[in-house]
PDB file of C-alpha atoms and ligand atoms in Angstrom:
ATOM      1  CA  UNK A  57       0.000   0.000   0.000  1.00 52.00           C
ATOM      2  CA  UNK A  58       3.079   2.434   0.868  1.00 79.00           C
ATOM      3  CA  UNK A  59       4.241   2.214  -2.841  1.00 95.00           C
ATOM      4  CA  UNK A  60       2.433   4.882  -3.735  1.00 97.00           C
ATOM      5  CA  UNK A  61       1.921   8.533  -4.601  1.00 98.00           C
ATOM      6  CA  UNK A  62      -1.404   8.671  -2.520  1.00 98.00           C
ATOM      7  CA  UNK A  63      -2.833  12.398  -2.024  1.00 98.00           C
ATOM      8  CA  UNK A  64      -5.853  12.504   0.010  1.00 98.00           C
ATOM      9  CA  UNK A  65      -8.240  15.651   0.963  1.00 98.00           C
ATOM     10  CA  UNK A  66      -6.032  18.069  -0.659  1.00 98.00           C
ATOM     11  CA  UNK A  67      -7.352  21.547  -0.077  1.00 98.00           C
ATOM     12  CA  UNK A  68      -5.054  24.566  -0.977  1.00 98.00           C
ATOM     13  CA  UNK A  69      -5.552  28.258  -1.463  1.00 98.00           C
ATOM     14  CA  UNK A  70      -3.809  31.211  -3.402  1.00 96.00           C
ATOM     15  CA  UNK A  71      -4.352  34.272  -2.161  1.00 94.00           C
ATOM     16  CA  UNK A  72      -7.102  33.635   0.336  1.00 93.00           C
ATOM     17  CA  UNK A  73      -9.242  31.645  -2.799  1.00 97.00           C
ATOM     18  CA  UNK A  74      -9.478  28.060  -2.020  1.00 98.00           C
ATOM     19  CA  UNK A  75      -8.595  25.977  -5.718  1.00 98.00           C
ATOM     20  CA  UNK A  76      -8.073  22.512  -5.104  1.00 98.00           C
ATOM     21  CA  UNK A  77     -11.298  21.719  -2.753  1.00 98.00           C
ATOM     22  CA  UNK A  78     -10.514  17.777  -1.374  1.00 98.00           C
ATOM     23  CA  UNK A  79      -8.948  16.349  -3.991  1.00 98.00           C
ATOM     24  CA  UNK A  80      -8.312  12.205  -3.307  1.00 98.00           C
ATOM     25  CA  UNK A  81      -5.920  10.740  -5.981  1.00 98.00           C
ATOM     26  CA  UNK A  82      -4.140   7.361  -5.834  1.00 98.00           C
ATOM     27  CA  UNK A  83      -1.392   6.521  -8.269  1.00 98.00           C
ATOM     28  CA  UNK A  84       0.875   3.200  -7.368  1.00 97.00           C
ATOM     29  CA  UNK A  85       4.270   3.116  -8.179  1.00 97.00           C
ATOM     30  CA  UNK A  86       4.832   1.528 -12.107  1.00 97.00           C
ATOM     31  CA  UNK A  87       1.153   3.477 -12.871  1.00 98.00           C
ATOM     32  CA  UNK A  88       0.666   6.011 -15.523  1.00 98.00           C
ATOM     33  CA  UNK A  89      -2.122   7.978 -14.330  1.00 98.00           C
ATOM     34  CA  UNK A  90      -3.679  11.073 -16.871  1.00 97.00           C
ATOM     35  CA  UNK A  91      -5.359  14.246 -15.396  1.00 97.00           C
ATOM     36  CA  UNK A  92      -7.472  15.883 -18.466  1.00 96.00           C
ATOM     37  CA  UNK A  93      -9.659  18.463 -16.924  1.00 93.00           C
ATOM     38  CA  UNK A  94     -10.635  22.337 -17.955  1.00 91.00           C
ATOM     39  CA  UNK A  95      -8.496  24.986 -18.048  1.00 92.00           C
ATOM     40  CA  UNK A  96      -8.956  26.890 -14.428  1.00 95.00           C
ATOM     41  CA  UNK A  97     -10.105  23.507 -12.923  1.00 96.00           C
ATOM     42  CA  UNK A  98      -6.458  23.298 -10.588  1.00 97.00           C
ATOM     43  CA  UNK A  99      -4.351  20.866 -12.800  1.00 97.00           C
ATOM     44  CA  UNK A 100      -1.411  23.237 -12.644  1.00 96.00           C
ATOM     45  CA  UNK A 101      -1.930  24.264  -8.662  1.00 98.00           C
ATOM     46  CA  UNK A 102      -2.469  20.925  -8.251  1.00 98.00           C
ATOM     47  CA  UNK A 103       1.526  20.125  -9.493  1.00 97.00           C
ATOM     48  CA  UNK A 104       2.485  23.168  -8.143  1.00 97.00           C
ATOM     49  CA  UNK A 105       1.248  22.579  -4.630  1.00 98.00           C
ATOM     50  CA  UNK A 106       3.094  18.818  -5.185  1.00 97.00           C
ATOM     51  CA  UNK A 107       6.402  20.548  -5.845  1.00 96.00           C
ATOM     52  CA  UNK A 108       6.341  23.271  -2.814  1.00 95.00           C
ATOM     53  CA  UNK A 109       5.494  26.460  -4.842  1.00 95.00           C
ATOM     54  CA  UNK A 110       5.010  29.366  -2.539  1.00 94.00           C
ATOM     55  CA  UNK A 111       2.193  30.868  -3.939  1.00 95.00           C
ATOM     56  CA  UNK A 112      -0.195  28.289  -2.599  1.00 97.00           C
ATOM     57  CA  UNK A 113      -1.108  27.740   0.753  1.00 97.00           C
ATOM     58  CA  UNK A 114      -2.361  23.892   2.067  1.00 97.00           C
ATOM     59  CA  UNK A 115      -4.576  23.989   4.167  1.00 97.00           C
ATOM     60  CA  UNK A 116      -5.772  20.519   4.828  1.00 98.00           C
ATOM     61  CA  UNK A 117      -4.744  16.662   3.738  1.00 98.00           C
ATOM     62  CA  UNK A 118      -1.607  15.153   2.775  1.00 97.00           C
ATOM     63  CA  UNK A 119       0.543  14.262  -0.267  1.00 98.00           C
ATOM     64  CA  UNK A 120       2.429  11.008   0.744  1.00 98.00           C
ATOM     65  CA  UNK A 121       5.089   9.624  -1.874  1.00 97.00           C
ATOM     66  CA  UNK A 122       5.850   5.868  -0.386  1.00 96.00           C
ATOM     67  CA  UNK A 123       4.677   6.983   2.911  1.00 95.00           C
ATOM     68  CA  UNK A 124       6.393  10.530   3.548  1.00 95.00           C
ATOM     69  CA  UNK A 125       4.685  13.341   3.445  1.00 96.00           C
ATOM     70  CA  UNK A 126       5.862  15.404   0.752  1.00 97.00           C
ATOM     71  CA  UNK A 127       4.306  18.469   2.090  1.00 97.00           C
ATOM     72  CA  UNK A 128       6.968  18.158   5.189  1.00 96.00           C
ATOM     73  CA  UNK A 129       9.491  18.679   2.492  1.00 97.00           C
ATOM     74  CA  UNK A 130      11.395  21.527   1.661  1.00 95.00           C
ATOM     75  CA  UNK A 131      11.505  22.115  -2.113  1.00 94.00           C
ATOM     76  CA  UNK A 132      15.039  20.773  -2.470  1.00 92.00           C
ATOM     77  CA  UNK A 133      14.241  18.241  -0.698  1.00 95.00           C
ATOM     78  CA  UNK A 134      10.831  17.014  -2.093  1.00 96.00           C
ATOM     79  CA  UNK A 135      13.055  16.654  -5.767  1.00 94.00           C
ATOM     80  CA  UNK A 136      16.165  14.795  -3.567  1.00 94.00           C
ATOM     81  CA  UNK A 137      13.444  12.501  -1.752  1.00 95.00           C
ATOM     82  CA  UNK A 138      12.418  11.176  -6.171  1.00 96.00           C
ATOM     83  CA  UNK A 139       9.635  13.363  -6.914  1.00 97.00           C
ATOM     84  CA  UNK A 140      10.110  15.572 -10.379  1.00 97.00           C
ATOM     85  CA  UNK A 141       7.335  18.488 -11.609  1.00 96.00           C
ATOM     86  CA  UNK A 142       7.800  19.383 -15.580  1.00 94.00           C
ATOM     87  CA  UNK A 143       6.576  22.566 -15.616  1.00 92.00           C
ATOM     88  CA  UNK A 144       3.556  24.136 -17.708  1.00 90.00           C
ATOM     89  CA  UNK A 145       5.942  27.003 -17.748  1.00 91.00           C
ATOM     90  CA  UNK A 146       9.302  26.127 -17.502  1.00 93.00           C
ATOM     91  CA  UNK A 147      11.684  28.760 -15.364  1.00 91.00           C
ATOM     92  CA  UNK A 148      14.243  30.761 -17.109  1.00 95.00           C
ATOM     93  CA  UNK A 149      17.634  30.661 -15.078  1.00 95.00           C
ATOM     94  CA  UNK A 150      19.859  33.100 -16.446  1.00 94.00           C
ATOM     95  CA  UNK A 151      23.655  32.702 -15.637  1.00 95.00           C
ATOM     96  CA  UNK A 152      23.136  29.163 -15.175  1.00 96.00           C
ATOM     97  CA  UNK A 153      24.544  26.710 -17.923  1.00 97.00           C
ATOM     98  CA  UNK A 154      21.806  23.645 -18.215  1.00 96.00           C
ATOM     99  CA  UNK A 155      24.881  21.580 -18.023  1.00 97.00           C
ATOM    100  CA  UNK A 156      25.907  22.907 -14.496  1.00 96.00           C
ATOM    101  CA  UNK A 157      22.525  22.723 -13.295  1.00 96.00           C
ATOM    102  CA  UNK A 158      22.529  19.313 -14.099  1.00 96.00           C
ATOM    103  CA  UNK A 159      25.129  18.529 -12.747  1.00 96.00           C
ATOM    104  CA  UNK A 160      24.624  20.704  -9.338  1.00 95.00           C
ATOM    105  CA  UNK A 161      21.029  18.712  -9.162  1.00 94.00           C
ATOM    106  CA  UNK A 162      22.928  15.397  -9.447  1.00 96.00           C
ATOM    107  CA  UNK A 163      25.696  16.170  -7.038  1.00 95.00           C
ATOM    108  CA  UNK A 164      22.803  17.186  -4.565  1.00 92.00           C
ATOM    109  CA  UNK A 165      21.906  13.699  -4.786  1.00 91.00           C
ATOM    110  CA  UNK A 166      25.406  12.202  -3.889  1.00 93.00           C
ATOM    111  CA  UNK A 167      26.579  11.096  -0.350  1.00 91.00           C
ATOM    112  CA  UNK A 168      28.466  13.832   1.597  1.00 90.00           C
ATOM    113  CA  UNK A 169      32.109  13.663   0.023  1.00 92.00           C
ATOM    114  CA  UNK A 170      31.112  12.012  -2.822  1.00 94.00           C
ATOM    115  CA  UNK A 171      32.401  13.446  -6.338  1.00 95.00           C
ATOM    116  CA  UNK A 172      30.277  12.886  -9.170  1.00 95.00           C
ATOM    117  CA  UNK A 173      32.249  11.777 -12.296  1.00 96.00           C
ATOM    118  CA  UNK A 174      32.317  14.411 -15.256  1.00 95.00           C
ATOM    119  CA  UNK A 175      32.877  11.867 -17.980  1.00 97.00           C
ATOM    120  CA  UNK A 176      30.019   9.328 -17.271  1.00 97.00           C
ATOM    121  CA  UNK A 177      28.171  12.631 -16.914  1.00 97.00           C
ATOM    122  CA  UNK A 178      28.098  13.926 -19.907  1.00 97.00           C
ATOM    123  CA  UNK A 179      28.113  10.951 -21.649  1.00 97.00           C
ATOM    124  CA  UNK A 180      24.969  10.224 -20.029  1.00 97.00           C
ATOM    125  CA  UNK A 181      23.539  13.695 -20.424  1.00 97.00           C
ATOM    126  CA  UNK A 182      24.618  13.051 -24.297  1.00 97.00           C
ATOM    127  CA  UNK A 183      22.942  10.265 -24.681  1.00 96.00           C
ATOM    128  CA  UNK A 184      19.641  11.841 -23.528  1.00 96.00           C
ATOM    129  CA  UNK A 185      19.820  14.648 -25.331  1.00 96.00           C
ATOM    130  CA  UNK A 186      20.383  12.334 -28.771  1.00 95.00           C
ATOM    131  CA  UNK A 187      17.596  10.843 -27.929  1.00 93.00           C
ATOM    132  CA  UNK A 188      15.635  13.731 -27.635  1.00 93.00           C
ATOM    133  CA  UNK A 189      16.734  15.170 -30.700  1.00 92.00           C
ATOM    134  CA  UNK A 190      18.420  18.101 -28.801  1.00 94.00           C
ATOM    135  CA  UNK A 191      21.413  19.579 -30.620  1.00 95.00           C
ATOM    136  CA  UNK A 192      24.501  19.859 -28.027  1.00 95.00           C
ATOM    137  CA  UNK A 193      24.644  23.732 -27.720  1.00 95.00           C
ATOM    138  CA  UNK A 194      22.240  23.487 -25.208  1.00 96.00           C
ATOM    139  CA  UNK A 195      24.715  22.221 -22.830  1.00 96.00           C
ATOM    140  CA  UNK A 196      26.203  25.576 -22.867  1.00 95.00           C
ATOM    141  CA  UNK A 197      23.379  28.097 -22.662  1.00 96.00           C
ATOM    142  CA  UNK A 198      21.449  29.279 -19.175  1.00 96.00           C
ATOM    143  CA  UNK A 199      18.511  26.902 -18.459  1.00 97.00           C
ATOM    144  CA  UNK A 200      15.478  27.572 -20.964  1.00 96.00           C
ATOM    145  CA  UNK A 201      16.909  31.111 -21.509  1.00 96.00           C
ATOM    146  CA  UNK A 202      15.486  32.270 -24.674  1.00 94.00           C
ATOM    147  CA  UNK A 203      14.470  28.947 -25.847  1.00 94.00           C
ATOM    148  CA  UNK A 204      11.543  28.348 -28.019  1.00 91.00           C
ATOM    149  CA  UNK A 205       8.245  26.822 -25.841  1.00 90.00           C
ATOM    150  CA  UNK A 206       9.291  22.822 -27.380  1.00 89.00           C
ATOM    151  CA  UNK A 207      12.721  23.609 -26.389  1.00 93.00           C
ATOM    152  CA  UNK A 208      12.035  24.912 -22.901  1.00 94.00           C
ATOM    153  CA  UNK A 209       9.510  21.501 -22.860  1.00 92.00           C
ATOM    154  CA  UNK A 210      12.158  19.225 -24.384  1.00 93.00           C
ATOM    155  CA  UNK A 211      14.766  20.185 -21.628  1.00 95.00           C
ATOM    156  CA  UNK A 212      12.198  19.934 -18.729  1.00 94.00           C
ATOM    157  CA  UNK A 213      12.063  16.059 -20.356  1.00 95.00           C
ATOM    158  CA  UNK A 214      15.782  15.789 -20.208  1.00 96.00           C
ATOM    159  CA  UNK A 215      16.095  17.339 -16.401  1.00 96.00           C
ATOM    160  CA  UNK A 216      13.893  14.191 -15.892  1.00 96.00           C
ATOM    161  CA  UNK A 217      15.507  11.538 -17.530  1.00 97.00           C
ATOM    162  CA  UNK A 218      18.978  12.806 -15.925  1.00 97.00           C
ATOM    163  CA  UNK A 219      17.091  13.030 -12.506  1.00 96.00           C
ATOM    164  CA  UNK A 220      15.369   9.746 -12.879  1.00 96.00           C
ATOM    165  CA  UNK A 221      12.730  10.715 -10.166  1.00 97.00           C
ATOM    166  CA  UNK A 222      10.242   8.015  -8.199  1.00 97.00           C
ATOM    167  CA  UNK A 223       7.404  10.000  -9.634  1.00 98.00           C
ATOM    168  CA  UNK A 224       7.154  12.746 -12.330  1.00 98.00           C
ATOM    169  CA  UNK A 225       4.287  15.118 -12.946  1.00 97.00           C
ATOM    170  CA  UNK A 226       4.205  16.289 -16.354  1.00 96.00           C
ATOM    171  CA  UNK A 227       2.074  19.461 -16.626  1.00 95.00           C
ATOM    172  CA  UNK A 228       0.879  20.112 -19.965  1.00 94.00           C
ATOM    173  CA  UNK A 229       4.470  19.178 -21.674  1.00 92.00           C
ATOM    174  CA  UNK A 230       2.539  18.301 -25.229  1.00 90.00           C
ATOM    175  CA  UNK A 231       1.393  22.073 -25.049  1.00 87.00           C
ATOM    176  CA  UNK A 232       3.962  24.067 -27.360  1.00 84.00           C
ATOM    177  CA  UNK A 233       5.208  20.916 -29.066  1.00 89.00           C
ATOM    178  CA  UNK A 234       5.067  19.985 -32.879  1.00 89.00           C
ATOM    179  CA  UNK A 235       3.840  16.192 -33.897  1.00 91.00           C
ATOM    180  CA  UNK A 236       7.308  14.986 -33.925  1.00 89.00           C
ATOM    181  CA  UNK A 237       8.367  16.708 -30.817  1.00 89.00           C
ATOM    182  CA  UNK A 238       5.123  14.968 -29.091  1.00 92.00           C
ATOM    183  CA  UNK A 239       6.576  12.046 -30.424  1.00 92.00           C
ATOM    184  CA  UNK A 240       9.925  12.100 -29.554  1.00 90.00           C
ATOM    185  CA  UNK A 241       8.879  13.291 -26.136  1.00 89.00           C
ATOM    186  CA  UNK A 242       6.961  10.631 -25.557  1.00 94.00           C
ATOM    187  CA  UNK A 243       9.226   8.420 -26.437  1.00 91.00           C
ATOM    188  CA  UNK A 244      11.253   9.694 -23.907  1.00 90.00           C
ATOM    189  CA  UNK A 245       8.870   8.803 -21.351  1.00 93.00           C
ATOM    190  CA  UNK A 246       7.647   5.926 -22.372  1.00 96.00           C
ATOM    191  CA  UNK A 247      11.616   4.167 -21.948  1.00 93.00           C
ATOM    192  CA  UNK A 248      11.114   5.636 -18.302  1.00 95.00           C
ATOM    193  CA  UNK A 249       8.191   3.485 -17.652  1.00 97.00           C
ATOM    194  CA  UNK A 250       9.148   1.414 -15.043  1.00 96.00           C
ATOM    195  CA  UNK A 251       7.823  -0.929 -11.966  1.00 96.00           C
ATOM    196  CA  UNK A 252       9.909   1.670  -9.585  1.00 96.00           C
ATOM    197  CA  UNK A 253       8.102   4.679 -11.168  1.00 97.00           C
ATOM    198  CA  UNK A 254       4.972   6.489 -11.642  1.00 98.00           C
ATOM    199  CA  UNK A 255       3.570   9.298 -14.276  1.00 98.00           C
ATOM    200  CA  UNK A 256       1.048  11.651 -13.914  1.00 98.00           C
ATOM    201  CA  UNK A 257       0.185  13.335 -17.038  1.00 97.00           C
ATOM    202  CA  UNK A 258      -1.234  16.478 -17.101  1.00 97.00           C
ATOM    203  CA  UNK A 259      -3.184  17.466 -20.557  1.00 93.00           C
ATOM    204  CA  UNK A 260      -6.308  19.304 -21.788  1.00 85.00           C
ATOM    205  CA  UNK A 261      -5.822  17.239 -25.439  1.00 85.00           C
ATOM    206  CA  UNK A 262      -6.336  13.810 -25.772  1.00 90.00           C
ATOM    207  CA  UNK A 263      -3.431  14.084 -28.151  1.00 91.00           C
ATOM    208  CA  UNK A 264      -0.485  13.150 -25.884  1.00 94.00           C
ATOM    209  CA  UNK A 265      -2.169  10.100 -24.388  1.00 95.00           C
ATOM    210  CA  UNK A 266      -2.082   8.303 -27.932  1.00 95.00           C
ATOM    211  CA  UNK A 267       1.597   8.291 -27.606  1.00 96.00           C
ATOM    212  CA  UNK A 268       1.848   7.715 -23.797  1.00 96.00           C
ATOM    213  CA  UNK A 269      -0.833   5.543 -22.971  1.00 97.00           C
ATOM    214  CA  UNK A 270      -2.400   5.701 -19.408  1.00 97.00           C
ATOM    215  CA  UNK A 271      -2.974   3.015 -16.882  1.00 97.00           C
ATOM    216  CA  UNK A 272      -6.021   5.416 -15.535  1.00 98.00           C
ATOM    217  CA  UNK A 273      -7.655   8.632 -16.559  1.00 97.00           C
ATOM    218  CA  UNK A 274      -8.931  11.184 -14.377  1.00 97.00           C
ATOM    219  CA  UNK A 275     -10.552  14.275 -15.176  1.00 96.00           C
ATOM    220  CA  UNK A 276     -10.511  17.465 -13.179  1.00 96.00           C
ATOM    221  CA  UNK A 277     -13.260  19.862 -12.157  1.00 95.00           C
ATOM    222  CA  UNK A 278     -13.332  23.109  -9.863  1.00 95.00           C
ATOM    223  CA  UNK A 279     -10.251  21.481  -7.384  1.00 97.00           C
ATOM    224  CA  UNK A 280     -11.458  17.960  -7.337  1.00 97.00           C
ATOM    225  CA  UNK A 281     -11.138  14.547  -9.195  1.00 97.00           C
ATOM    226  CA  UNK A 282     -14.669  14.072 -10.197  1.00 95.00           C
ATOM    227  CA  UNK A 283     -14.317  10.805 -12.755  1.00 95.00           C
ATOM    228  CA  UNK A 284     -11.663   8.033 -13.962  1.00 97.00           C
ATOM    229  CA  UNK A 285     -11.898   5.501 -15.971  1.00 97.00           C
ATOM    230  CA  UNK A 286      -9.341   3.763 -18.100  1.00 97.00           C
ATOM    231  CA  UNK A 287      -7.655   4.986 -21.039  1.00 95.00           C
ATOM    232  CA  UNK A 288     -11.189   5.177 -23.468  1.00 94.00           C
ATOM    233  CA  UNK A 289     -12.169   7.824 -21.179  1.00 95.00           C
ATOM    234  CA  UNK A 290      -9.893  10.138 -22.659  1.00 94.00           C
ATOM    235  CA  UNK A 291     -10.993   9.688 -26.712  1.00 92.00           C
ATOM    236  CA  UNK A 292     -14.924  10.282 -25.027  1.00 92.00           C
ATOM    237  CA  UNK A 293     -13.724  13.522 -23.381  1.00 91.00           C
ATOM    238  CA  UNK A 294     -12.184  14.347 -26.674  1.00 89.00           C
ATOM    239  CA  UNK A 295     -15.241  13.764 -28.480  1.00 90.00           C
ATOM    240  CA  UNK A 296     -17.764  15.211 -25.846  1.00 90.00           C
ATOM    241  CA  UNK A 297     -16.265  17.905 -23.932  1.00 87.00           C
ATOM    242  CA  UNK A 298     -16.012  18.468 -20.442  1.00 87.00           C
ATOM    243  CA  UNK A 299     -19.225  19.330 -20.006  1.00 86.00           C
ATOM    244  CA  UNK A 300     -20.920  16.085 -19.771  1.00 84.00           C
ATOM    245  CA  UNK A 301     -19.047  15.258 -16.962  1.00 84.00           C
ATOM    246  CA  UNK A 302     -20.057  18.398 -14.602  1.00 77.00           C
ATOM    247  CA  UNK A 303     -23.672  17.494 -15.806  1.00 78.00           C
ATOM    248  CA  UNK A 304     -23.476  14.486 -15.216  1.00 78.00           C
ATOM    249  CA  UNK A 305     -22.393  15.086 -11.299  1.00 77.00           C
ATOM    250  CA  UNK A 306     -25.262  18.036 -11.176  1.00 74.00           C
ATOM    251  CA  UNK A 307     -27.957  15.002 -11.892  1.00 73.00           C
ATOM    252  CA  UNK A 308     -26.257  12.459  -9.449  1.00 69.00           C
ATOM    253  CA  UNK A 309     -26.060  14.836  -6.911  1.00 63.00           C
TER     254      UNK A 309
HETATM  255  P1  ADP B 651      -5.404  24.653 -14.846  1.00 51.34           P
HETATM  256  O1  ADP B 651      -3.955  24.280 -14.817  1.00 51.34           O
HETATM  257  O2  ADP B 651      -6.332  23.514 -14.648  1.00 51.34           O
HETATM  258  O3  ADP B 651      -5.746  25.438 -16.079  1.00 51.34           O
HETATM  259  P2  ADP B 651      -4.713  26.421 -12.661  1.00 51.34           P
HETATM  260  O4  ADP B 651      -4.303  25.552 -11.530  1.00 51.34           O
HETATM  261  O5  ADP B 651      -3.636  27.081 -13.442  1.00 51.34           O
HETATM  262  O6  ADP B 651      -5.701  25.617 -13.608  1.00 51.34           O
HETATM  263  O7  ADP B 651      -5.677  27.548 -12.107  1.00 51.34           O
HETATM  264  C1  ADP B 651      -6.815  27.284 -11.297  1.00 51.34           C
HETATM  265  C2  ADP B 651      -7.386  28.589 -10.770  1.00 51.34           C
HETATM  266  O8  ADP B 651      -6.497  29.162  -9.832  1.00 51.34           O
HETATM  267  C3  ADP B 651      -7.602  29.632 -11.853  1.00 51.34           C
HETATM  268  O9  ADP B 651      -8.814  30.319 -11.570  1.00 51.34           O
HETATM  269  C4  ADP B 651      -6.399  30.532 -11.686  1.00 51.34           C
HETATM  270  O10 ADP B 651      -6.702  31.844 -12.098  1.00 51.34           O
HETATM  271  C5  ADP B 651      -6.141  30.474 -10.192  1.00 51.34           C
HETATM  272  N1  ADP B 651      -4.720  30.657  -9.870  1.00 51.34           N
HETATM  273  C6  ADP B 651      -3.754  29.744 -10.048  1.00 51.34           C
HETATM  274  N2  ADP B 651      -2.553  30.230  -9.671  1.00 51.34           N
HETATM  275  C7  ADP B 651      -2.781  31.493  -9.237  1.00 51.34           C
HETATM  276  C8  ADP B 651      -1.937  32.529  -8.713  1.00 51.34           C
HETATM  277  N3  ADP B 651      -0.620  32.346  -8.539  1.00 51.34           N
HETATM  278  N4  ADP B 651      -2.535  33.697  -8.393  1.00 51.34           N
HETATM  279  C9  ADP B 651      -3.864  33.876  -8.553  1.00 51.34           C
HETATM  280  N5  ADP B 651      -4.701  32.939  -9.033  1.00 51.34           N
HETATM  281  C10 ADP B 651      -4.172  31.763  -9.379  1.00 51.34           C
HETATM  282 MG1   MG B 652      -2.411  24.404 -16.170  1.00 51.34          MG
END
């Protein structure tokens, strides 16, 4: 039962508005779990609140990744402790080479004393970035700092892959990208899949999930998980709207 990233009566507010309103969410460890939903409906404060943004306040429940409370967590060390947010809107770091963030995160990671080794480093981070179709100057310039929206997306893949968290949150990462970007994305993903490792997707398109394809789909309403189904639930959200699903919930309730 610990194996999981298990978030239960989730209630947060920015600025004295309450957004996410008891939201119960279950996703075991080798799971790829989809959140469609809305735009406004709380998928991004959602991943925010997950990753220790400031803006948003918790004010009740608990976020528990294997059994610790990630809300205990400082920031740092809710990413050290496995758990990795792809942004909707990547941050720019100026001054900061996305090689030497890389490696900074990495090193983080290491025992006290520990060195981490330069040349399996960047053959590693090489690697990755072949196989995200990522030409090598980008080792070079300051994380996502004037980089198109599919690059900025592209590298929040590759701080993943290099990070290789216990469970990622990907927030809208097909937004911005091409077809072949989606694909190669995906791809990227997809090779992550693992029994150690979760996914939640975040998307308002059905789009993505055709090329990662989710154990369970969830949709989103005003701060709460109101349906999920399995993956066919996405292609009838596609072809129906949201709406149905609010309506739905007015007549049940
Ligand atoms: P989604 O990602 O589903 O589109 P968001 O989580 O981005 O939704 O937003 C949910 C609601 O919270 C929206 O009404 C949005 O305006 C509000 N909100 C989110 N972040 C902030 C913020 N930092 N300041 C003010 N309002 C915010
Ligand atoms: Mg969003």
């Amino acid at each position: 039962m610990s194996n999981t990233l298990s978030i239960k009566n989730l209630h947060a507010s920015v600025e004295d508005t309450e957004i996410l309103k008891g939201l119960d969410l279950e996703i075991p460890q080798g799971e790829v779990h989809a959140i469609m939903g809305p735009n406004g409906s709380g998928k991004s404060t959602l991943s925010k609140v997950m990753a220790g943004h400031e803006d948003y306040e918790v004010t009740a429940g608990e976020v528990l990744m294997n059994g610790e409370n990630l809300l205990d967590l400082e920031i740092d060390e809710r990413s050290r402790a496995g758990f990795f947010l792809a942004f909707q809107y990547p941050h720019e770091i100026p001054g900061v080479s996305n090689a030497n963030f890389l490696r900074a995160a990495l090193q983080a990671r290491l025992p006290k004393g520990e060195e981490i080794d330069a040349v399996a480093f960047y053959k590693t981070m090489y690697e990755k970035m072949d196989a995200l179709g990522m030409d090598r100057k980008f080792t070079g310039r300051a994380v996502n700092d004037g980089f198109s929206g599919g690059e900025k997306k592209r590298n929040e893949i590759l701080q993943m892959m290099m990070l290789e968290p216990k469970y990622a949150v990907l927030d809208e990462t097909d937004s911005g990208l091409d077809i072949d970007a989606l694909k190669i994305v995906a791809e990227g993903v997809n090779r992550m899949r693992s029994p150690e490792r979760g996914f939640l997707v975040i998307t308002h398109y059905q789009r993505l999930l055709d090329y990662i394809v989710p154990d369970v789909v969830h949709v989103m309403s005003d701060g709460r998980i109101v349906k999920s189904g399995g993956k066919e639930l996405a292609l009838e959200l596609e072809e129906k709207g949201y709406d149905w699903v609010t309506e739905e919930l007015a007549v049940t309730a």
